[in-house]
Structures are given as structure tokens and as C-alpha cells.
């Protein structure tokens, strides 16, 4: 399937078939997609909490009680559920850590290259840390990019998914003690296989017309 066909076929799954599980090999590929997502300055300012057991999904579903209850059954019936978390701070130590990782992964041919990479990271991070004071917004943007990457990738694997913003993030922050880990919950993606009863699978896609979206220069 071409990438455009995948984009046309994937859709926000509203009802999963609880009897169908994503295979280990497919979920390994999904984890690879999560790891390989691009991010500004390769900051990778994320962590993923993954549930594939009933008890794990119950814990994540605590975020979809009350006002968000429409999303509750999606989490419980999905095969795997991923809670996307963003780092709440980007410290100098963390910039050193990711630069050291790049070094281990063979990205620098000399120490000057490594020093330059660290300097560039510091420059962009300082814009967010010291001028714009929007580090958390910045890290969450990277997480959303990862979510987009995952949605298309899951579609390419034939795995259905729904991104879920309709969740009480504070409940999940508490449940997983995220503040003490330097993280905040951002959104959930539930993955699995559509139920035959999923009304949304039969509906046509709706998007704004091209002339509204594109300006060609
Ligand atoms: C960031 C984000 C959050 C979303 N949150 C929810 C949600 O809480 N529950 C839900 O059923 N769908 C949710 N959706 C699905 C959107 O409604 C859906 O992507 C949109 O209507 C376009 O339809 P399509 O994905 O089927 O093409 C979300 C989508 C995105 C991208």
C-alpha cells in the first residue's frame, strides 16, 4: 500500500474488537516507530507507558472516567495502549546525555563535531528555557509529532488506532507519579483492531477542501 493509501485508509477507531491482539512482532515494530520519531535537536523529550494487560489498561482507563467516559471502552478493548509523556524540563545534563548517546551511536568523527552538536542543542534549548519560557510546550510539540508518526505507521502495519486527548491528564500524572519523574502526561493512543460494530469505520473521511488549505507561490 502506498503511503497515501495508508493515510486514506487509517481512521480514528471508535470501537475495538477486544478479542484481537497485536502480535509481538508487530508491536515490536510499533515500539521502533516510537523510538525513531524525529524531534527538534533530537531531544526525544518523551517517555511511553505501555499497557497490554487488563490491569495495565485499567490503570490507564482511570483517566477516562466522568467527562471522558466515551473514551473508556476504547482503552479497555484495545490490544495495546500507549500513554505519551513529555519531559517537563530540558537540563544541561540531559543535553549532554543525548549528545553522548549520539557519540556512542557513531555520529561524530571528531570531538569538535560533538562539541558543536552540544552547542547547537544549548542554543535552541536556551531559546525555550531562557527567552520564551515555553519548554513544556516545546516538548509536548515533539510528542505530538511522535503521535502523528505512530498513527501513520500503525496504519501501514494494518493496525487500527485512535489518539485520545479526551483524558484527565492530572489523574494520570498522579497515577504514575509523573511529576516526580520529570514528566507530564500528554495524550493516549489506543491500538488494536476495529470491531465490526465500529460506526466510524464505515463513514467517509471529511477534510477541508484543497483551496482552503494550500497556498501555492
Ligand atoms: C490529538 C488528537 C486527539 C484526539 N482525541 C480523540 C479522543 O479523545 N477521542 C476520540 O474518539 N477521537 C479522538 N481523536 C480523533 C479525531 O477526532 C480524528 O482524528 C479526526 O476526526 C479525523 O478523523 P480520522 O482520524 O478518522 O481521519 C483525536 C485526534 C487527535 C489528532
PDB file of C-alpha atoms and ligand atoms in Angstrom:
ATOM      1  CA  UNK A   1       0.000   0.000   0.000  1.00  0.00           C
ATOM      2  CA  UNK A   2       1.369   3.441  -0.856  1.00  0.00           C
ATOM      3  CA  UNK A   3       1.770   5.967   1.944  1.00  0.00           C
ATOM      4  CA  UNK A   4      -1.164   7.970   0.558  1.00  0.00           C
ATOM      5  CA  UNK A   5      -3.348   4.877   0.537  1.00  0.00           C
ATOM      6  CA  UNK A   6      -2.404   4.298   4.176  1.00  0.00           C
ATOM      7  CA  UNK A   7      -3.346   7.901   5.024  1.00  0.00           C
ATOM      8  CA  UNK A   8      -6.721   7.401   3.331  1.00  0.00           C
ATOM      9  CA  UNK A   9      -7.364   4.049   4.996  1.00  0.00           C
ATOM     10  CA  UNK A  10      -6.360   4.800   8.596  1.00  0.00           C
ATOM     11  CA  UNK A  11      -9.035   6.333  10.765  1.00  0.00           C
ATOM     12  CA  UNK A  12      -9.837   7.086  14.383  1.00  0.00           C
ATOM     13  CA  UNK A  13     -11.126   3.763  15.672  1.00  0.00           C
ATOM     14  CA  UNK A  14     -14.122   4.202  17.940  1.00  0.00           C
ATOM     15  CA  UNK A  15     -14.692   0.566  18.851  1.00  0.00           C
ATOM     16  CA  UNK A  16     -12.055  -2.154  19.104  1.00  0.00           C
ATOM     17  CA  UNK A  17     -12.526  -5.908  18.875  1.00  0.00           C
ATOM     18  CA  UNK A  18     -11.315  -6.951  22.335  1.00  0.00           C
ATOM     19  CA  UNK A  19     -10.617 -10.493  21.135  1.00  0.00           C
ATOM     20  CA  UNK A  20      -7.884  -9.414  18.716  1.00  0.00           C
ATOM     21  CA  UNK A  21      -4.312  -8.807  19.853  1.00  0.00           C
ATOM     22  CA  UNK A  22      -1.445  -7.123  18.059  1.00  0.00           C
ATOM     23  CA  UNK A  23       1.282  -9.716  17.526  1.00  0.00           C
ATOM     24  CA  UNK A  24       4.567  -9.343  19.376  1.00  0.00           C
ATOM     25  CA  UNK A  25       6.401  -8.783  16.102  1.00  0.00           C
ATOM     26  CA  UNK A  26       4.022  -6.001  15.030  1.00  0.00           C
ATOM     27  CA  UNK A  27       4.217  -4.357  18.418  1.00  0.00           C
ATOM     28  CA  UNK A  28       7.994  -4.513  18.290  1.00  0.00           C
ATOM     29  CA  UNK A  29       7.748  -2.549  15.045  1.00  0.00           C
ATOM     30  CA  UNK A  30       5.427  -0.052  16.714  1.00  0.00           C
ATOM     31  CA  UNK A  31       7.976   0.471  19.501  1.00  0.00           C
ATOM     32  CA  UNK A  32      10.610   1.060  16.842  1.00  0.00           C
ATOM     33  CA  UNK A  33       8.396   3.758  15.319  1.00  0.00           C
ATOM     34  CA  UNK A  34       8.063   5.390  18.744  1.00  0.00           C
ATOM     35  CA  UNK A  35      11.849   5.399  19.155  1.00  0.00           C
ATOM     36  CA  UNK A  36      12.613   6.612  15.651  1.00  0.00           C
ATOM     37  CA  UNK A  37      10.274   9.567  15.546  1.00  0.00           C
ATOM     38  CA  UNK A  38      12.121  12.787  14.750  1.00  0.00           C
ATOM     39  CA  UNK A  39      12.315  15.576  17.328  1.00  0.00           C
ATOM     40  CA  UNK A  40      13.813  19.045  17.489  1.00  0.00           C
ATOM     41  CA  UNK A  41      17.585  18.833  18.183  1.00  0.00           C
ATOM     42  CA  UNK A  42      16.965  15.074  18.511  1.00  0.00           C
ATOM     43  CA  UNK A  43      15.763  15.915  22.013  1.00  0.00           C
ATOM     44  CA  UNK A  44      13.490  12.851  22.266  1.00  0.00           C
ATOM     45  CA  UNK A  45      11.754  14.508  25.214  1.00  0.00           C
ATOM     46  CA  UNK A  46       9.334  11.663  25.800  1.00  0.00           C
ATOM     47  CA  UNK A  47       8.538   8.504  27.661  1.00  0.00           C
ATOM     48  CA  UNK A  48       5.924   5.885  26.802  1.00  0.00           C
ATOM     49  CA  UNK A  49       3.838   3.953  29.311  1.00  0.00           C
ATOM     50  CA  UNK A  50       2.509   0.873  27.550  1.00  0.00           C
ATOM     51  CA  UNK A  51      -0.313  -1.397  28.670  1.00  0.00           C
ATOM     52  CA  UNK A  52      -1.258  -4.703  27.068  1.00  0.00           C
ATOM     53  CA  UNK A  53      -2.681  -6.425  30.146  1.00  0.00           C
ATOM     54  CA  UNK A  54      -6.158  -5.936  31.612  1.00  0.00           C
ATOM     55  CA  UNK A  55      -4.681  -4.465  34.797  1.00  0.00           C
ATOM     56  CA  UNK A  56      -2.430  -2.089  32.891  1.00  0.00           C
ATOM     57  CA  UNK A  57      -5.307  -0.881  30.726  1.00  0.00           C
ATOM     58  CA  UNK A  58      -7.467  -0.439  33.854  1.00  0.00           C
ATOM     59  CA  UNK A  59      -4.816   1.876  35.265  1.00  0.00           C
ATOM     60  CA  UNK A  60      -4.735   3.973  32.099  1.00  0.00           C
ATOM     61  CA  UNK A  61      -8.531   3.968  31.905  1.00  0.00           C
ATOM     62  CA  UNK A  62      -8.634   5.766  35.267  1.00  0.00           C
ATOM     63  CA  UNK A  63      -8.021   8.880  33.170  1.00  0.00           C
ATOM     64  CA  UNK A  64     -11.249   8.390  31.247  1.00  0.00           C
ATOM     65  CA  UNK A  65     -13.824   8.411  33.987  1.00  0.00           C
ATOM     66  CA  UNK A  66     -16.546  11.055  34.244  1.00  0.00           C
ATOM     67  CA  UNK A  67     -16.413  13.653  31.488  1.00  0.00           C
ATOM     68  CA  UNK A  68     -14.174  11.467  29.326  1.00  0.00           C
ATOM     69  CA  UNK A  69     -16.149   8.243  29.685  1.00  0.00           C
ATOM     70  CA  UNK A  70     -16.737   7.951  25.919  1.00  0.00           C
ATOM     71  CA  UNK A  71     -13.076   7.026  25.640  1.00  0.00           C
ATOM     72  CA  UNK A  72     -13.121   4.498  28.493  1.00  0.00           C
ATOM     73  CA  UNK A  73     -14.222   1.426  26.472  1.00  0.00           C
ATOM     74  CA  UNK A  74     -11.681   2.194  23.740  1.00  0.00           C
ATOM     75  CA  UNK A  75      -8.833   1.860  26.229  1.00  0.00           C
ATOM     76  CA  UNK A  76     -10.199  -1.320  27.772  1.00  0.00           C
ATOM     77  CA  UNK A  77     -10.924  -3.081  24.459  1.00  0.00           C
ATOM     78  CA  UNK A  78      -7.747  -2.054  22.635  1.00  0.00           C
ATOM     79  CA  UNK A  79      -4.927  -4.553  22.325  1.00  0.00           C
ATOM     80  CA  UNK A  80      -2.208  -2.127  23.428  1.00  0.00           C
ATOM     81  CA  UNK A  81      -2.486   1.349  24.883  1.00  0.00           C
ATOM     82  CA  UNK A  82       0.313   3.908  24.919  1.00  0.00           C
ATOM     83  CA  UNK A  83       0.388   6.875  27.264  1.00  0.00           C
ATOM     84  CA  UNK A  84       2.622   9.550  25.755  1.00  0.00           C
ATOM     85  CA  UNK A  85       4.510  11.583  28.350  1.00  0.00           C
ATOM     86  CA  UNK A  86       6.629  14.688  27.776  1.00  0.00           C
ATOM     87  CA  UNK A  87       9.642  15.824  29.740  1.00  0.00           C
ATOM     88  CA  UNK A  88       8.855  18.902  31.805  1.00  0.00           C
ATOM     89  CA  UNK A  89      12.392  20.244  31.682  1.00  0.00           C
ATOM     90  CA  UNK A  90      15.432  20.057  29.420  1.00  0.00           C
ATOM     91  CA  UNK A  91      18.519  20.300  31.609  1.00  0.00           C
ATOM     92  CA  UNK A  92      22.141  20.748  30.535  1.00  0.00           C
ATOM     93  CA  UNK A  93      22.761  17.226  31.866  1.00  0.00           C
ATOM     94  CA  UNK A  94      20.082  15.877  29.565  1.00  0.00           C
ATOM     95  CA  UNK A  95      21.574  17.673  26.555  1.00  0.00           C
ATOM     96  CA  UNK A  96      24.908  16.082  27.430  1.00  0.00           C
ATOM     97  CA  UNK A  97      23.225  12.686  27.762  1.00  0.00           C
ATOM     98  CA  UNK A  98      21.651  12.756  24.294  1.00  0.00           C
ATOM     99  CA  UNK A  99      24.880  14.082  22.792  1.00  0.00           C
ATOM    100  CA  UNK A 100      26.814  11.241  24.465  1.00  0.00           C
ATOM    101  CA  UNK A 101      24.287   8.803  23.026  1.00  0.00           C
ATOM    102  CA  UNK A 102      24.853  10.228  19.543  1.00  0.00           C
ATOM    103  CA  UNK A 103      28.570   9.788  20.135  1.00  0.00           C
ATOM    104  CA  UNK A 104      28.052   6.128  21.120  1.00  0.00           C
ATOM    105  CA  UNK A 105      25.895   5.666  18.032  1.00  0.00           C
ATOM    106  CA  UNK A 106      28.806   6.826  15.888  1.00  0.00           C
ATOM    107  CA  UNK A 107      27.577  10.211  14.729  1.00  0.00           C
ATOM    108  CA  UNK A 108      30.776  12.164  15.375  1.00  0.00           C
ATOM    109  CA  UNK A 109      34.050  11.748  13.552  1.00  0.00           C
ATOM    110  CA  UNK A 110      35.912  14.057  15.957  1.00  0.00           C
ATOM    111  CA  UNK A 111      35.474  15.810  19.355  1.00  0.00           C
ATOM    112  CA  UNK A 112      34.861  19.164  17.646  1.00  0.00           C
ATOM    113  CA  UNK A 113      31.771  17.757  15.920  1.00  0.00           C
ATOM    114  CA  UNK A 114      30.429  16.551  19.229  1.00  0.00           C
ATOM    115  CA  UNK A 115      31.142  19.903  20.914  1.00  0.00           C
ATOM    116  CA  UNK A 116      29.350  21.702  18.080  1.00  0.00           C
ATOM    117  CA  UNK A 117      26.304  19.435  18.397  1.00  0.00           C
ATOM    118  CA  UNK A 118      26.123  20.194  22.114  1.00  0.00           C
ATOM    119  CA  UNK A 119      26.476  23.917  21.451  1.00  0.00           C
ATOM    120  CA  UNK A 120      23.661  23.925  18.883  1.00  0.00           C
ATOM    121  CA  UNK A 121      21.467  21.990  21.326  1.00  0.00           C
ATOM    122  CA  UNK A 122      22.231  24.540  24.028  1.00  0.00           C
ATOM    123  CA  UNK A 123      21.369  27.414  21.693  1.00  0.00           C
ATOM    124  CA  UNK A 124      17.940  26.084  20.747  1.00  0.00           C
ATOM    125  CA  UNK A 125      17.167  24.882  24.243  1.00  0.00           C
ATOM    126  CA  UNK A 126      18.060  28.268  25.701  1.00  0.00           C
ATOM    127  CA  UNK A 127      15.563  29.969  23.401  1.00  0.00           C
ATOM    128  CA  UNK A 128      12.864  27.898  25.057  1.00  0.00           C
ATOM    129  CA  UNK A 129      14.391  27.868  28.554  1.00  0.00           C
ATOM    130  CA  UNK A 130      15.555  31.469  28.903  1.00  0.00           C
ATOM    131  CA  UNK A 131      13.745  33.607  26.324  1.00  0.00           C
ATOM    132  CA  UNK A 132      10.374  32.111  25.535  1.00  0.00           C
ATOM    133  CA  UNK A 133       9.894  30.149  28.747  1.00  0.00           C
ATOM    134  CA  UNK A 134       7.913  27.505  26.924  1.00  0.00           C
ATOM    135  CA  UNK A 135       9.940  24.326  27.446  1.00  0.00           C
ATOM    136  CA  UNK A 136       6.897  22.240  28.269  1.00  0.00           C
ATOM    137  CA  UNK A 137       5.020  23.471  25.202  1.00  0.00           C
ATOM    138  CA  UNK A 138       8.116  22.694  23.119  1.00  0.00           C
ATOM    139  CA  UNK A 139       8.492  19.160  24.459  1.00  0.00           C
ATOM    140  CA  UNK A 140       4.778  18.472  24.027  1.00  0.00           C
ATOM    141  CA  UNK A 141       5.025  19.559  20.370  1.00  0.00           C
ATOM    142  CA  UNK A 142       7.665  16.892  19.866  1.00  0.00           C
ATOM    143  CA  UNK A 143       5.393  14.333  21.488  1.00  0.00           C
ATOM    144  CA  UNK A 144       2.543  15.247  19.126  1.00  0.00           C
ATOM    145  CA  UNK A 145       4.862  14.764  16.183  1.00  0.00           C
ATOM    146  CA  UNK A 146       5.613  11.297  17.516  1.00  0.00           C
ATOM    147  CA  UNK A 147       1.885  10.588  17.789  1.00  0.00           C
ATOM    148  CA  UNK A 148       1.398  11.542  14.141  1.00  0.00           C
ATOM    149  CA  UNK A 149       4.303   9.324  13.163  1.00  0.00           C
ATOM    150  CA  UNK A 150       2.775   6.435  15.090  1.00  0.00           C
ATOM    151  CA  UNK A 151      -0.713   6.858  13.604  1.00  0.00           C
ATOM    152  CA  UNK A 152       0.538   6.658  10.041  1.00  0.00           C
ATOM    153  CA  UNK A 153       2.964   3.856  10.873  1.00  0.00           C
ATOM    154  CA  UNK A 154       0.316   1.795  12.633  1.00  0.00           C
ATOM    155  CA  UNK A 155      -1.902   2.229   9.580  1.00  0.00           C
ATOM    156  CA  UNK A 156       0.908   0.929   7.376  1.00  0.00           C
ATOM    157  CA  UNK A 157       1.141  -2.160   9.604  1.00  0.00           C
ATOM    158  CA  UNK A 158      -2.604  -2.729   9.303  1.00  0.00           C
ATOM    159  CA  UNK A 159      -3.109  -1.840  12.955  1.00  0.00           C
ATOM    160  CA  UNK A 160      -6.081   0.351  13.867  1.00  0.00           C
ATOM    161  CA  UNK A 161      -5.633   3.192  16.333  1.00  0.00           C
ATOM    162  CA  UNK A 162      -7.242   6.152  17.985  1.00  0.00           C
ATOM    163  CA  UNK A 163      -5.439   9.124  19.507  1.00  0.00           C
ATOM    164  CA  UNK A 164      -7.110  10.198  22.728  1.00  0.00           C
ATOM    165  CA  UNK A 165      -6.827  13.709  24.081  1.00  0.00           C
ATOM    166  CA  UNK A 166     -10.083  13.274  25.925  1.00  0.00           C
ATOM    167  CA  UNK A 167      -8.450  12.078  29.100  1.00  0.00           C
ATOM    168  CA  UNK A 168      -7.831  13.600  32.516  1.00  0.00           C
ATOM    169  CA  UNK A 169      -4.087  14.152  32.379  1.00  0.00           C
ATOM    170  CA  UNK A 170      -3.849  15.141  36.044  1.00  0.00           C
ATOM    171  CA  UNK A 171      -5.331  11.785  37.091  1.00  0.00           C
ATOM    172  CA  UNK A 172      -2.667  10.020  35.021  1.00  0.00           C
ATOM    173  CA  UNK A 173       0.081  12.284  36.348  1.00  0.00           C
ATOM    174  CA  UNK A 174      -0.916  11.173  39.842  1.00  0.00           C
ATOM    175  CA  UNK A 175      -1.422   7.520  38.937  1.00  0.00           C
ATOM    176  CA  UNK A 176       2.092   7.211  37.556  1.00  0.00           C
ATOM    177  CA  UNK A 177       3.784   9.791  39.822  1.00  0.00           C
ATOM    178  CA  UNK A 178       4.923  11.568  36.675  1.00  0.00           C
ATOM    179  CA  UNK A 179       5.817  14.963  38.189  1.00  0.00           C
ATOM    180  CA  UNK A 180       8.477  13.301  40.352  1.00  0.00           C
ATOM    181  CA  UNK A 181       9.897  11.677  37.231  1.00  0.00           C
ATOM    182  CA  UNK A 182      10.155  14.996  35.379  1.00  0.00           C
ATOM    183  CA  UNK A 183       7.293  14.047  33.086  1.00  0.00           C
ATOM    184  CA  UNK A 184       3.736  15.037  32.298  1.00  0.00           C
ATOM    185  CA  UNK A 185       1.020  13.016  30.570  1.00  0.00           C
ATOM    186  CA  UNK A 186       0.145  14.383  27.111  1.00  0.00           C
ATOM    187  CA  UNK A 187      -2.218  12.001  25.340  1.00  0.00           C
ATOM    188  CA  UNK A 188      -3.042   8.352  24.811  1.00  0.00           C
ATOM    189  CA  UNK A 189      -3.049   6.233  21.675  1.00  0.00           C
ATOM    190  CA  UNK A 190      -5.087   3.027  21.803  1.00  0.00           C
ATOM    191  CA  UNK A 191      -4.113   0.393  19.232  1.00  0.00           C
ATOM    192  CA  UNK A 192      -5.727  -2.825  18.088  1.00  0.00           C
ATOM    193  CA  UNK A 193      -8.260  -3.962  15.532  1.00  0.00           C
ATOM    194  CA  UNK A 194     -11.614  -2.435  14.707  1.00  0.00           C
ATOM    195  CA  UNK A 195     -14.833  -4.085  15.841  1.00  0.00           C
ATOM    196  CA  UNK A 196     -17.392  -4.955  13.161  1.00  0.00           C
ATOM    197  CA  UNK A 197     -19.654  -2.590  15.095  1.00  0.00           C
ATOM    198  CA  UNK A 198     -17.396   0.438  14.725  1.00  0.00           C
ATOM    199  CA  UNK A 199     -19.672   3.052  13.108  1.00  0.00           C
ATOM    200  CA  UNK A 200     -16.684   5.215  12.245  1.00  0.00           C
ATOM    201  CA  UNK A 201     -15.110   2.553  10.025  1.00  0.00           C
ATOM    202  CA  UNK A 202     -17.945   2.950   7.552  1.00  0.00           C
ATOM    203  CA  UNK A 203     -18.037   6.735   7.405  1.00  0.00           C
ATOM    204  CA  UNK A 204     -16.250   8.647   4.643  1.00  0.00           C
ATOM    205  CA  UNK A 205     -13.287  10.823   5.561  1.00  0.00           C
ATOM    206  CA  UNK A 206     -14.018  14.517   5.860  1.00  0.00           C
ATOM    207  CA  UNK A 207     -11.366  17.161   5.294  1.00  0.00           C
ATOM    208  CA  UNK A 208     -11.367  20.823   4.306  1.00  0.00           C
ATOM    209  CA  UNK A 209     -11.034  21.465   0.571  1.00  0.00           C
ATOM    210  CA  UNK A 210      -7.603  21.886  -1.025  1.00  0.00           C
ATOM    211  CA  UNK A 211      -8.194  25.533  -1.951  1.00  0.00           C
ATOM    212  CA  UNK A 212      -8.696  26.378   1.702  1.00  0.00           C
ATOM    213  CA  UNK A 213      -5.607  24.516   2.842  1.00  0.00           C
ATOM    214  CA  UNK A 214      -2.940  25.297   0.296  1.00  0.00           C
ATOM    215  CA  UNK A 215      -1.291  28.487  -0.871  1.00  0.00           C
ATOM    216  CA  UNK A 216       0.937  27.865  -3.851  1.00  0.00           C
ATOM    217  CA  UNK A 217       3.518  30.551  -4.512  1.00  0.00           C
TER     218      UNK A 217
HETATM  219  C1  LIG B   1      -4.630  14.973  19.079  1.00  0.00           C
HETATM  220  C2  LIG B   1      -5.887  14.215  18.795  1.00  0.00           C
HETATM  221  C3  LIG B   1      -6.752  13.932  19.835  1.00  0.00           C
HETATM  222  C4  LIG B   1      -7.902  13.177  19.603  1.00  0.00           C
HETATM  223  N1  LIG B   1      -8.697  12.816  20.661  1.00  0.00           N
HETATM  224  C5  LIG B   1      -9.715  11.952  20.452  1.00  0.00           C
HETATM  225  C6  LIG B   1     -10.466  11.437  21.549  1.00  0.00           C
HETATM  226  O1  LIG B   1     -10.255  11.790  22.697  1.00  0.00           O
HETATM  227  N2  LIG B   1     -11.424  10.520  21.282  1.00  0.00           N
HETATM  228  C7  LIG B   1     -11.719  10.106  20.014  1.00  0.00           C
HETATM  229  O2  LIG B   1     -12.583   9.262  19.840  1.00  0.00           O
HETATM  230  N3  LIG B   1     -11.045  10.596  18.946  1.00  0.00           N
HETATM  231  C8  LIG B   1     -10.050  11.493  19.129  1.00  0.00           C
HETATM  232  N4  LIG B   1      -9.333  11.971  18.070  1.00  0.00           N
HETATM  233  C9  LIG B   1      -9.681  11.536  16.714  1.00  0.00           C
HETATM  234  C10 LIG B   1     -10.137  12.699  15.799  1.00  0.00           C
HETATM  235  O3  LIG B   1     -11.454  13.043  16.094  1.00  0.00           O
HETATM  236  C11 LIG B   1      -9.960  12.252  14.358  1.00  0.00           C
HETATM  237  O4  LIG B   1      -8.578  12.031  14.124  1.00  0.00           O
HETATM  238  C12 LIG B   1     -10.459  13.297  13.361  1.00  0.00           C
HETATM  239  O5  LIG B   1     -11.856  13.452  13.464  1.00  0.00           O
HETATM  240  C13 LIG B   1     -10.113  12.908  11.926  1.00  0.00           C
HETATM  241  O6  LIG B   1     -10.627  11.642  11.597  1.00  0.00           O
HETATM  242  P1  LIG B   1      -9.729  10.409  11.149  1.00  0.00           P
HETATM  243  O7  LIG B   1      -8.594  10.298  12.147  1.00  0.00           O
HETATM  244  O8  LIG B   1     -10.672   9.245  11.254  1.00  0.00           O
HETATM  245  O9  LIG B   1      -9.229  10.651   9.789  1.00  0.00           O
HETATM  246  C14 LIG B   1      -8.200  12.750  18.277  1.00  0.00           C
HETATM  247  C15 LIG B   1      -7.323  13.064  17.252  1.00  0.00           C
HETATM  248  C16 LIG B   1      -6.183  13.767  17.503  1.00  0.00           C
HETATM  249  C17 LIG B   1      -5.219  14.016  16.366  1.00  0.00           C
END
